[in-house]
Amino acid sequence: MAEASPPTTIRSVSRALALIRCFAPGVDSLTLQELASEAEVPKSTAVRILGALRAEGMIDHDPFTRTYSPGVGFLHWAQVAGHRWGVPTAVTDLMHSAVSKFGESISLYVRSGDSRIAIAHVPGTQTLRHVIAVGESMTLSAGSSSWILLQNAPPEIVERVERSLRDRGAGYTAKEKIERSTRLGYSSSRGEREAGVAGVSVRVDLPHGRPVGALTFGGPTARIGKTEITEYAQHLQTIAPTIGAQLDTRRYSSATHVS
């Protein structure tokens, strides 16, 4: 049997990743139909790819419920990724202190391609609070952290975000948001990604000065007005250099130039 051509191989890998990305915290069991539909992959192709992933221990199949779920093989990769991207205790200590002071949730984001991903999160102390999952992939076309992370993104990524904003009639441009956040030294948002949610973000730099991420307070818009935005931004700007100084340059530098 002839070896698959590179385009075919790449397409198969992309489809496998699309199927894997269907799973999320709270969504760890899906039927074949659900997976194929969500990943936009033909059912016959999904069956073949899921079979290959099962053979590698990356996907599990329950014959009684006829559902698929992440396999035990992911435990190894979760440990590897946790070691690679997990932040030092000193960083989470600072984040916990910030939450104790203001009561709102705080997150540390990095950019990965066209997405932003939280590598650390401490939920707020309020009953109504903003909670996200570490490792969750989110759009770069909404949210205060996006405009911080896009400050040093390649032009082609910024342009894709611009197209996304135009397509949905956002009423603002990425250029406007980026320029404003650069000028002010922080970014704020209200209801951009999710109705009723506000965010305040500042840039985090590695010890050598290269920007690596965005430190963000998030909470209900009812609790985060103009006064809180200013206060939160000032506090984030105070602790961001200390957090950046705790991040290992070699470990996190890839987040500064992911295309």
Phi, psi and omega in degrees: 000129183292147179291141181297142179291155181307315180300320180295317179298315180297319179296321179295319178296316180299320180290322178297317179294323178297321178292318180296321182291349177293334180277147181203166176306124183088350177231074185247014179211117184223149177280168178300316180299317180296318180294312181298319180292313182295319182275353182056050180236137177303144183302320181297321178291319179299318179300315181296313182292318179297325177297318179294320179292325177296320181297334180265002180078012182270341179227140177248149180231129178262110183293339181280315179267350182057041178241158178249150178210164178300139181271174182294341179301334180289340180299320178297312183291330176296321178293318180297312181295322179297321178291321183289318188249350179298140183270154179298157179302325180300327179288312180294329176298317178296321180293318177297320179297321179295320178295319179297326182285318187248342178085351182264158180291151179226141183222154174243119183250150167232161178267139174226100184062236181267014183234164171241141185229134178279125177257353175204144181206135174234115182292153180290171183266352181282156177297314175267111186215163181267118182236132175231165179261132175300132182094351180292133179268129181230161183294154174263005183260013178198152178099141185300324181294332180300317185288336173285313183293332181279352181302327183238022179278154177301148182305324182294328178288318177300320180294322177295322176295318178301316179297319179298319179294319179294318183298325182262004177062050186295331181088004176210164180246158177296322180302316179299315182294318181294314181297320180294316181293326178292318181292317183278334184088006175202167179229147176226155179213154178220112177066022181287310181268325183215129181302135177085002181246132178243156180216152175225128185226150172226164182278145174243127180251148173289168182306328181275001175100352181283131180295137183237331185195191180228130178260126193227133166267137177224143180185183181295143179299332181296337182255350184241091177259194183300319181297315181294322180301313179297315182294316181294318180299317180297319180291318179298319178295332179286319185267342182302316179298323179293320178295315179300323180293338181274349183272130181292123184302315182293323184287321188256356185296334180297334180287350182270350182218028176287123182275000000 
